[in-house]
Amino acid sequence: HCLWSACGSASDAALELAHRNEAPFAISPCCIGKLNRGPASEWLQSSISKTLSQFKTENLTTTTATATSASTAEQKAAFKMLSGWADANLPPGTSEALRSRRAKQIVELDRLHSKKTPHQGGGVMLITGETMSVSPKRDLLIGPISIAEKLMVGAQNHDSEAS
């Protein structure tokens, strides 16, 4: 079993290790602004490619130019920008803080979508919340889902005992 608080690429490495060994995991990712990679999942690769292609099409200045799908370098640059937004530490309640939070969720979902876990009940889950204190960024990656369900039941039992 893996339970790690891991910054940047350490979260990717922990997730890869758990996936490769078909081990249940709970990873609390933290800082991601220094990730030196592009999108890990087909889902985000496709989304970034479509967005960049649409942007190119809307901003073409000549009639002979055509938009092409995003190159690996363009996808990596877009992901770098996204992970930079996700790593911002901003005061809550601002539009910038909301953008940062959404970017962080996209990066974490990208990690999970890149590691489908058909073993041990399948599926993976991102748990996030304003009141979570598991890490400064308030996220927890869990797999398989059966583990997440047990953790949530345990948390509910703990909350009811505390009241």
PDB file of N, CA and C in Angstrom, residues 72-145:
ATOM      1  N   THR A  72       4.075  18.211 -30.122  1.00  0.00           N
ATOM      2  CA  THR A  72       4.443  17.798 -28.765  1.00  0.00           C
ATOM      3  C   THR A  72       4.998  18.981 -27.983  1.00  0.00           C
ATOM      4  N   ALA A  73       5.811  19.806 -28.634  1.00  0.00           N
ATOM      5  CA  ALA A  73       6.390  20.979 -27.962  1.00  0.00           C
ATOM      6  C   ALA A  73       5.295  21.971 -27.556  1.00  0.00           C
ATOM      7  N   GLU A  74       4.311  22.157 -28.428  1.00  0.00           N
ATOM      8  CA  GLU A  74       3.205  23.070 -28.097  1.00  0.00           C
ATOM      9  C   GLU A  74       2.372  22.515 -26.944  1.00  0.00           C
ATOM     10  N   GLN A  75       2.140  21.209 -26.955  1.00  0.00           N
ATOM     11  CA  GLN A  75       1.384  20.601 -25.859  1.00  0.00           C
ATOM     12  C   GLN A  75       2.139  20.720 -24.549  1.00  0.00           C
ATOM     13  N   LYS A  76       3.446  20.502 -24.588  1.00  0.00           N
ATOM     14  CA  LYS A  76       4.267  20.608 -23.380  1.00  0.00           C
ATOM     15  C   LYS A  76       4.245  22.046 -22.855  1.00  0.00           C
ATOM     16  N   ALA A  77       4.335  23.022 -23.746  1.00  0.00           N
ATOM     17  CA  ALA A  77       4.297  24.432 -23.331  1.00  0.00           C
ATOM     18  C   ALA A  77       2.941  24.780 -22.719  1.00  0.00           C
ATOM     19  N   ALA A  78       1.862  24.293 -23.315  1.00  0.00           N
ATOM     20  CA  ALA A  78       0.525  24.549 -22.777  1.00  0.00           C
ATOM     21  C   ALA A  78       0.364  23.893 -21.407  1.00  0.00           C
ATOM     22  N   PHE A  79       0.885  22.675 -21.255  1.00  0.00           N
ATOM     23  CA  PHE A  79       0.807  21.979 -19.968  1.00  0.00           C
ATOM     24  C   PHE A  79       1.638  22.716 -18.918  1.00  0.00           C
ATOM     25  N   LYS A  80       2.782  23.227 -19.304  1.00  0.00           N
ATOM     26  CA  LYS A  80       3.643  23.984 -18.385  1.00  0.00           C
ATOM     27  C   LYS A  80       2.899  25.220 -17.875  1.00  0.00           C
ATOM     28  N   MET A  81       2.192  25.902 -18.773  1.00  0.00           N
ATOM     29  CA  MET A  81       1.418  27.063 -18.380  1.00  0.00           C
ATOM     30  C   MET A  81       0.292  26.646 -17.413  1.00  0.00           C
ATOM     31  N   LEU A  82      -0.387  25.558 -17.734  1.00  0.00           N
ATOM     32  CA  LEU A  82      -1.469  25.043 -16.893  1.00  0.00           C
ATOM     33  C   LEU A  82      -0.954  24.666 -15.506  1.00  0.00           C
ATOM     34  N   SER A  83       0.168  23.950 -15.450  1.00  0.00           N
ATOM     35  CA  SER A  83       0.706  23.543 -14.146  1.00  0.00           C
ATOM     36  C   SER A  83       1.218  24.750 -13.360  1.00  0.00           C
ATOM     37  N   GLY A  84       1.685  25.775 -14.052  1.00  0.00           N
ATOM     38  CA  GLY A  84       2.083  27.010 -13.368  1.00  0.00           C
ATOM     39  C   GLY A  84       0.888  27.700 -12.729  1.00  0.00           C
ATOM     40  N   TRP A  85      -0.226  27.775 -13.458  1.00  0.00           N
ATOM     41  CA  TRP A  85      -1.452  28.338 -12.887  1.00  0.00           C
ATOM     42  C   TRP A  85      -1.895  27.520 -11.680  1.00  0.00           C
ATOM     43  N   ALA A  86      -1.786  26.197 -11.809  1.00  0.00           N
ATOM     44  CA  ALA A  86      -2.245  25.300 -10.757  1.00  0.00           C
ATOM     45  C   ALA A  86      -1.438  25.450  -9.484  1.00  0.00           C
ATOM     46  N   ASP A  87      -0.218  25.879  -9.606  1.00  0.00           N
ATOM     47  CA  ASP A  87       0.669  25.960  -8.448  1.00  0.00           C
ATOM     48  C   ASP A  87       0.607  27.307  -7.736  1.00  0.00           C
ATOM     49  N   ALA A  88      -0.154  28.248  -8.276  1.00  0.00           N
ATOM     50  CA  ALA A  88      -0.238  29.574  -7.673  1.00  0.00           C
ATOM     51  C   ALA A  88      -0.903  29.493  -6.298  1.00  0.00           C
ATOM     52  N   ASN A  89      -0.375  30.235  -5.358  1.00  0.00           N
ATOM     53  CA  ASN A  89      -0.928  30.289  -4.013  1.00  0.00           C
ATOM     54  C   ASN A  89      -1.604  31.649  -3.859  1.00  0.00           C
ATOM     55  N   LEU A  90      -2.913  31.683  -4.120  1.00  0.00           N
ATOM     56  CA  LEU A  90      -3.639  32.944  -4.189  1.00  0.00           C
ATOM     57  C   LEU A  90      -4.701  33.031  -3.091  1.00  0.00           C
ATOM     58  N   PRO A  91      -5.080  34.242  -2.709  1.00  0.00           N
ATOM     59  CA  PRO A  91      -6.125  34.380  -1.694  1.00  0.00           C
ATOM     60  C   PRO A  91      -7.451  33.816  -2.211  1.00  0.00           C
ATOM     61  N   PRO A  92      -8.159  33.060  -1.372  1.00  0.00           N
ATOM     62  CA  PRO A  92      -9.427  32.465  -1.800  1.00  0.00           C
ATOM     63  C   PRO A  92     -10.455  33.531  -2.180  1.00  0.00           C
ATOM     64  N   GLY A  93     -11.363  33.135  -3.051  1.00  0.00           N
ATOM     65  CA  GLY A  93     -12.463  34.009  -3.423  1.00  0.00           C
ATOM     66  C   GLY A  93     -12.208  34.884  -4.626  1.00  0.00           C
ATOM     67  N   THR A  94     -11.004  34.867  -5.171  1.00  0.00           N
ATOM     68  CA  THR A  94     -10.707  35.678  -6.353  1.00  0.00           C
ATOM     69  C   THR A  94     -10.874  34.830  -7.608  1.00  0.00           C
ATOM     70  N   SER A  95     -11.057  35.484  -8.732  1.00  0.00           N
ATOM     71  CA  SER A  95     -11.184  34.742  -9.989  1.00  0.00           C
ATOM     72  C   SER A  95      -9.869  34.029 -10.315  1.00  0.00           C
ATOM     73  N   GLU A  96      -8.752  34.627  -9.921  1.00  0.00           N
ATOM     74  CA  GLU A  96      -7.454  33.988 -10.149  1.00  0.00           C
ATOM     75  C   GLU A  96      -7.311  32.725  -9.317  1.00  0.00           C
ATOM     76  N   ALA A  97      -7.811  32.753  -8.078  1.00  0.00           N
ATOM     77  CA  ALA A  97      -7.762  31.561  -7.218  1.00  0.00           C
ATOM     78  C   ALA A  97      -8.635  30.456  -7.796  1.00  0.00           C
ATOM     79  N   LEU A  98      -9.788  30.808  -8.348  1.00  0.00           N
ATOM     80  CA  LEU A  98     -10.669  29.813  -8.970  1.00  0.00           C
ATOM     81  C   LEU A  98      -9.984  29.208 -10.195  1.00  0.00           C
ATOM     82  N   ARG A  99      -9.346  30.039 -11.012  1.00  0.00           N
ATOM     83  CA  ARG A  99      -8.612  29.534 -12.180  1.00  0.00           C
ATOM     84  C   ARG A  99      -7.500  28.589 -11.728  1.00  0.00           C
ATOM     85  N   SER A 100      -6.794  28.959 -10.686  1.00  0.00           N
ATOM     86  CA  SER A 100      -5.711  28.131 -10.158  1.00  0.00           C
ATOM     87  C   SER A 100      -6.247  26.780  -9.676  1.00  0.00           C
ATOM     88  N   ARG A 101      -7.365  26.804  -8.969  1.00  0.00           N
ATOM     89  CA  ARG A 101      -7.963  25.567  -8.446  1.00  0.00           C
ATOM     90  C   ARG A 101      -8.398  24.657  -9.593  1.00  0.00           C
ATOM     91  N   ARG A 102      -9.037  25.234 -10.593  1.00  0.00           N
ATOM     92  CA  ARG A 102      -9.486  24.430 -11.747  1.00  0.00           C
ATOM     93  C   ARG A 102      -8.290  23.837 -12.487  1.00  0.00           C
ATOM     94  N   ALA A 103      -7.241  24.625 -12.655  1.00  0.00           N
ATOM     95  CA  ALA A 103      -6.034  24.127 -13.324  1.00  0.00           C
ATOM     96  C   ALA A 103      -5.433  22.967 -12.536  1.00  0.00           C
ATOM     97  N   LYS A 104      -5.406  23.083 -11.214  1.00  0.00           N
ATOM     98  CA  LYS A 104      -4.870  22.001 -10.366  1.00  0.00           C
ATOM     99  C   LYS A 104      -5.691  20.728 -10.540  1.00  0.00           C
ATOM    100  N   GLN A 105      -6.999  20.858 -10.577  1.00  0.00           N
ATOM    101  CA  GLN A 105      -7.851  19.684 -10.762  1.00  0.00           C
ATOM    102  C   GLN A 105      -7.620  19.039 -12.133  1.00  0.00           C
ATOM    103  N   ILE A 106      -7.417  19.854 -13.155  1.00  0.00           N
ATOM    104  CA  ILE A 106      -7.143  19.305 -14.488  1.00  0.00           C
ATOM    105  C   ILE A 106      -5.834  18.525 -14.482  1.00  0.00           C
ATOM    106  N   VAL A 107      -4.797  19.077 -13.854  1.00  0.00           N
ATOM    107  CA  VAL A 107      -3.502  18.377 -13.800  1.00  0.00           C
ATOM    108  C   VAL A 107      -3.650  17.049 -13.054  1.00  0.00           C
ATOM    109  N   GLU A 108      -4.375  17.056 -11.933  1.00  0.00           N
ATOM    110  CA  GLU A 108      -4.550  15.814 -11.162  1.00  0.00           C
ATOM    111  C   GLU A 108      -5.401  14.802 -11.923  1.00  0.00           C
ATOM    112  N   LEU A 109      -6.436  15.257 -12.598  1.00  0.00           N
ATOM    113  CA  LEU A 109      -7.247  14.332 -13.404  1.00  0.00           C
ATOM    114  C   LEU A 109      -6.440  13.762 -14.562  1.00  0.00           C
ATOM    115  N   ASP A 110      -5.530  14.575 -15.118  1.00  0.00           N
ATOM    116  CA  ASP A 110      -4.637  14.093 -16.169  1.00  0.00           C
ATOM    117  C   ASP A 110      -3.799  12.935 -15.647  1.00  0.00           C
ATOM    118  N   ARG A 111      -3.259  13.086 -14.447  1.00  0.00           N
ATOM    119  CA  ARG A 111      -2.473  12.003 -13.833  1.00  0.00           C
ATOM    120  C   ARG A 111      -3.316  10.738 -13.707  1.00  0.00           C
ATOM    121  N   LEU A 112      -4.522  10.899 -13.195  1.00  0.00           N
ATOM    122  CA  LEU A 112      -5.367   9.719 -12.974  1.00  0.00           C
ATOM    123  C   LEU A 112      -5.812   9.077 -14.284  1.00  0.00           C
ATOM    124  N   HIS A 113      -6.181   9.893 -15.260  1.00  0.00           N
ATOM    125  CA  HIS A 113      -6.613   9.344 -16.557  1.00  0.00           C
ATOM    126  C   HIS A 113      -5.482   8.614 -17.268  1.00  0.00           C
ATOM    127  N   SER A 114      -4.236   8.956 -16.945  1.00  0.00           N
ATOM    128  CA  SER A 114      -3.110   8.281 -17.597  1.00  0.00           C
ATOM    129  C   SER A 114      -2.837   6.915 -16.983  1.00  0.00           C
ATOM    130  N   LYS A 115      -3.426   6.644 -15.824  1.00  0.00           N
ATOM    131  CA  LYS A 115      -3.170   5.385 -15.106  1.00  0.00           C
ATOM    132  C   LYS A 115      -4.476   4.687 -14.759  1.00  0.00           C
ATOM    133  N   LYS A 116      -5.143   4.175 -15.743  1.00  0.00           N
ATOM    134  CA  LYS A 116      -6.345   3.390 -15.470  1.00  0.00           C
ATOM    135  C   LYS A 116      -5.920   2.143 -14.711  1.00  0.00           C
ATOM    136  N   THR A 117      -6.665   1.789 -13.687  1.00  0.00           N
ATOM    137  CA  THR A 117      -6.290   0.636 -12.866  1.00  0.00           C
ATOM    138  C   THR A 117      -7.390  -0.422 -12.910  1.00  0.00           C
ATOM    139  N   PRO A 118      -7.277  -1.366 -13.841  1.00  0.00           N
ATOM    140  CA  PRO A 118      -8.301  -2.400 -13.937  1.00  0.00           C
ATOM    141  C   PRO A 118      -8.225  -3.419 -12.803  1.00  0.00           C
ATOM    142  N   HIS A 119      -7.106  -3.454 -12.072  1.00  0.00           N
ATOM    143  CA  HIS A 119      -6.938  -4.420 -10.992  1.00  0.00           C
ATOM    144  C   HIS A 119      -7.670  -3.966  -9.730  1.00  0.00           C
ATOM    145  N   GLN A 120      -7.907  -4.841  -8.849  1.00  0.00           N
ATOM    146  CA  GLN A 120      -8.439  -4.578  -7.516  1.00  0.00           C
ATOM    147  C   GLN A 120      -9.632  -3.626  -7.505  1.00  0.00           C
ATOM    148  N   GLY A 121     -10.635  -3.908  -8.297  1.00  0.00           N
ATOM    149  CA  GLY A 121     -11.841  -3.097  -8.256  1.00  0.00           C
ATOM    150  C   GLY A 121     -11.855  -1.964  -9.250  1.00  0.00           C
ATOM    151  N   GLY A 122     -10.754  -1.752  -9.941  1.00  0.00           N
ATOM    152  CA  GLY A 122     -10.694  -0.758 -11.006  1.00  0.00           C
ATOM    153  C   GLY A 122     -10.889   0.675 -10.551  1.00  0.00           C
ATOM    154  N   GLY A 123     -10.752   1.574 -11.484  1.00  0.00           N
ATOM    155  CA  GLY A 123     -11.028   2.975 -11.271  1.00  0.00           C
ATOM    156  C   GLY A 123     -10.122   3.683 -10.288  1.00  0.00           C
ATOM    157  N   VAL A 124     -10.062   4.984 -10.437  1.00  0.00           N
ATOM    158  CA  VAL A 124      -9.285   5.847  -9.565  1.00  0.00           C
ATOM    159  C   VAL A 124     -10.138   7.061  -9.233  1.00  0.00           C
ATOM    160  N   MET A 125      -9.745   7.807  -8.219  1.00  0.00           N
ATOM    161  CA  MET A 125     -10.581   8.915  -7.774  1.00  0.00           C
ATOM    162  C   MET A 125      -9.716  10.077  -7.290  1.00  0.00           C
ATOM    163  N   LEU A 126     -10.194  11.286  -7.574  1.00  0.00           N
ATOM    164  CA  LEU A 126      -9.615  12.505  -7.035  1.00  0.00           C
ATOM    165  C   LEU A 126     -10.584  13.017  -5.985  1.00  0.00           C
ATOM    166  N   ILE A 127     -10.098  13.140  -4.753  1.00  0.00           N
ATOM    167  CA  ILE A 127     -10.891  13.731  -3.683  1.00  0.00           C
ATOM    168  C   ILE A 127     -10.272  15.083  -3.392  1.00  0.00           C
ATOM    169  N   THR A 128     -11.095  16.106  -3.365  1.00  0.00           N
ATOM    170  CA  THR A 128     -10.597  17.449  -3.145  1.00  0.00           C
ATOM    171  C   THR A 128     -11.597  18.224  -2.301  1.00  0.00           C
ATOM    172  N   GLY A 129     -11.119  19.170  -1.558  1.00  0.00           N
ATOM    173  CA  GLY A 129     -12.045  19.958  -0.757  1.00  0.00           C
ATOM    174  C   GLY A 129     -11.359  21.085  -0.024  1.00  0.00           C
ATOM    175  N   GLU A 130     -12.107  22.129   0.213  1.00  0.00           N
ATOM    176  CA  GLU A 130     -11.572  23.311   0.887  1.00  0.00           C
ATOM    177  C   GLU A 130     -11.118  23.005   2.305  1.00  0.00           C
ATOM    178  N   THR A 131     -11.770  22.053   2.969  1.00  0.00           N
ATOM    179  CA  THR A 131     -11.444  21.793   4.370  1.00  0.00           C
ATOM    180  C   THR A 131     -10.454  20.654   4.554  1.00  0.00           C
ATOM    181  N   MET A 132     -10.023  20.034   3.448  1.00  0.00           N
ATOM    182  CA  MET A 132      -9.063  18.940   3.569  1.00  0.00           C
ATOM    183  C   MET A 132      -7.705  19.492   3.983  1.00  0.00           C
ATOM    184  N   SER A 133      -7.078  18.834   4.940  1.00  0.00           N
ATOM    185  CA  SER A 133      -5.772  19.305   5.389  1.00  0.00           C
ATOM    186  C   SER A 133      -4.676  18.298   5.074  1.00  0.00           C
ATOM    187  N   VAL A 134      -4.970  17.357   4.157  1.00  0.00           N
ATOM    188  CA  VAL A 134      -4.009  16.312   3.832  1.00  0.00           C
ATOM    189  C   VAL A 134      -2.744  16.889   3.196  1.00  0.00           C
ATOM    190  N   SER A 135      -2.877  17.996   2.475  1.00  0.00           N
ATOM    191  CA  SER A 135      -1.727  18.684   1.898  1.00  0.00           C
ATOM    192  C   SER A 135      -2.101  20.141   1.689  1.00  0.00           C
ATOM    193  N   PRO A 136      -1.126  21.003   1.438  1.00  0.00           N
ATOM    194  CA  PRO A 136      -1.445  22.417   1.210  1.00  0.00           C
ATOM    195  C   PRO A 136      -2.383  22.631   0.014  1.00  0.00           C
ATOM    196  N   LYS A 137      -2.365  21.714  -0.941  1.00  0.00           N
ATOM    197  CA  LYS A 137      -3.193  21.877  -2.135  1.00  0.00           C
ATOM    198  C   LYS A 137      -4.546  21.170  -2.012  1.00  0.00           C
ATOM    199  N   ARG A 138      -4.789  20.468  -0.919  1.00  0.00           N
ATOM    200  CA  ARG A 138      -6.093  19.869  -0.585  1.00  0.00           C
ATOM    201  C   ARG A 138      -6.593  18.827  -1.586  1.00  0.00           C
ATOM    202  N   ASP A 139      -5.707  17.993  -2.097  1.00  0.00           N
ATOM    203  CA  ASP A 139      -6.108  16.943  -3.032  1.00  0.00           C
ATOM    204  C   ASP A 139      -5.601  15.596  -2.556  1.00  0.00           C
ATOM    205  N   LEU A 140      -6.322  14.556  -2.925  1.00  0.00           N
ATOM    206  CA  LEU A 140      -5.907  13.202  -2.623  1.00  0.00           C
ATOM    207  C   LEU A 140      -6.265  12.327  -3.820  1.00  0.00           C
ATOM    208  N   LEU A 141      -5.258  11.658  -4.392  1.00  0.00           N
ATOM    209  CA  LEU A 141      -5.462  10.720  -5.496  1.00  0.00           C
ATOM    210  C   LEU A 141      -5.546   9.328  -4.879  1.00  0.00           C
ATOM    211  N   ILE A 142      -6.602   8.589  -5.197  1.00  0.00           N
ATOM    212  CA  ILE A 142      -6.815   7.282  -4.578  1.00  0.00           C
ATOM    213  C   ILE A 142      -7.168   6.261  -5.645  1.00  0.00           C
ATOM    214  N   GLY A 143      -6.630   5.068  -5.472  1.00  0.00           N
ATOM    215  CA  GLY A 143      -6.989   3.972  -6.358  1.00  0.00           C
ATOM    216  C   GLY A 143      -6.756   2.647  -5.663  1.00  0.00           C
ATOM    217  N   PRO A 144      -7.486   1.640  -5.939  1.00  0.00           N
ATOM    218  CA  PRO A 144      -8.711   1.702  -6.730  1.00  0.00           C
ATOM    219  C   PRO A 144      -9.849   2.361  -5.951  1.00  0.00           C
ATOM    220  N   ILE A 145     -10.969   2.577  -6.631  1.00  0.00           N
ATOM    221  CA  ILE A 145     -12.105   3.263  -6.025  1.00  0.00           C
ATOM    222  C   ILE A 145     -12.568   2.560  -4.751  1.00  0.00           C
TER     223      ILE A 145
END
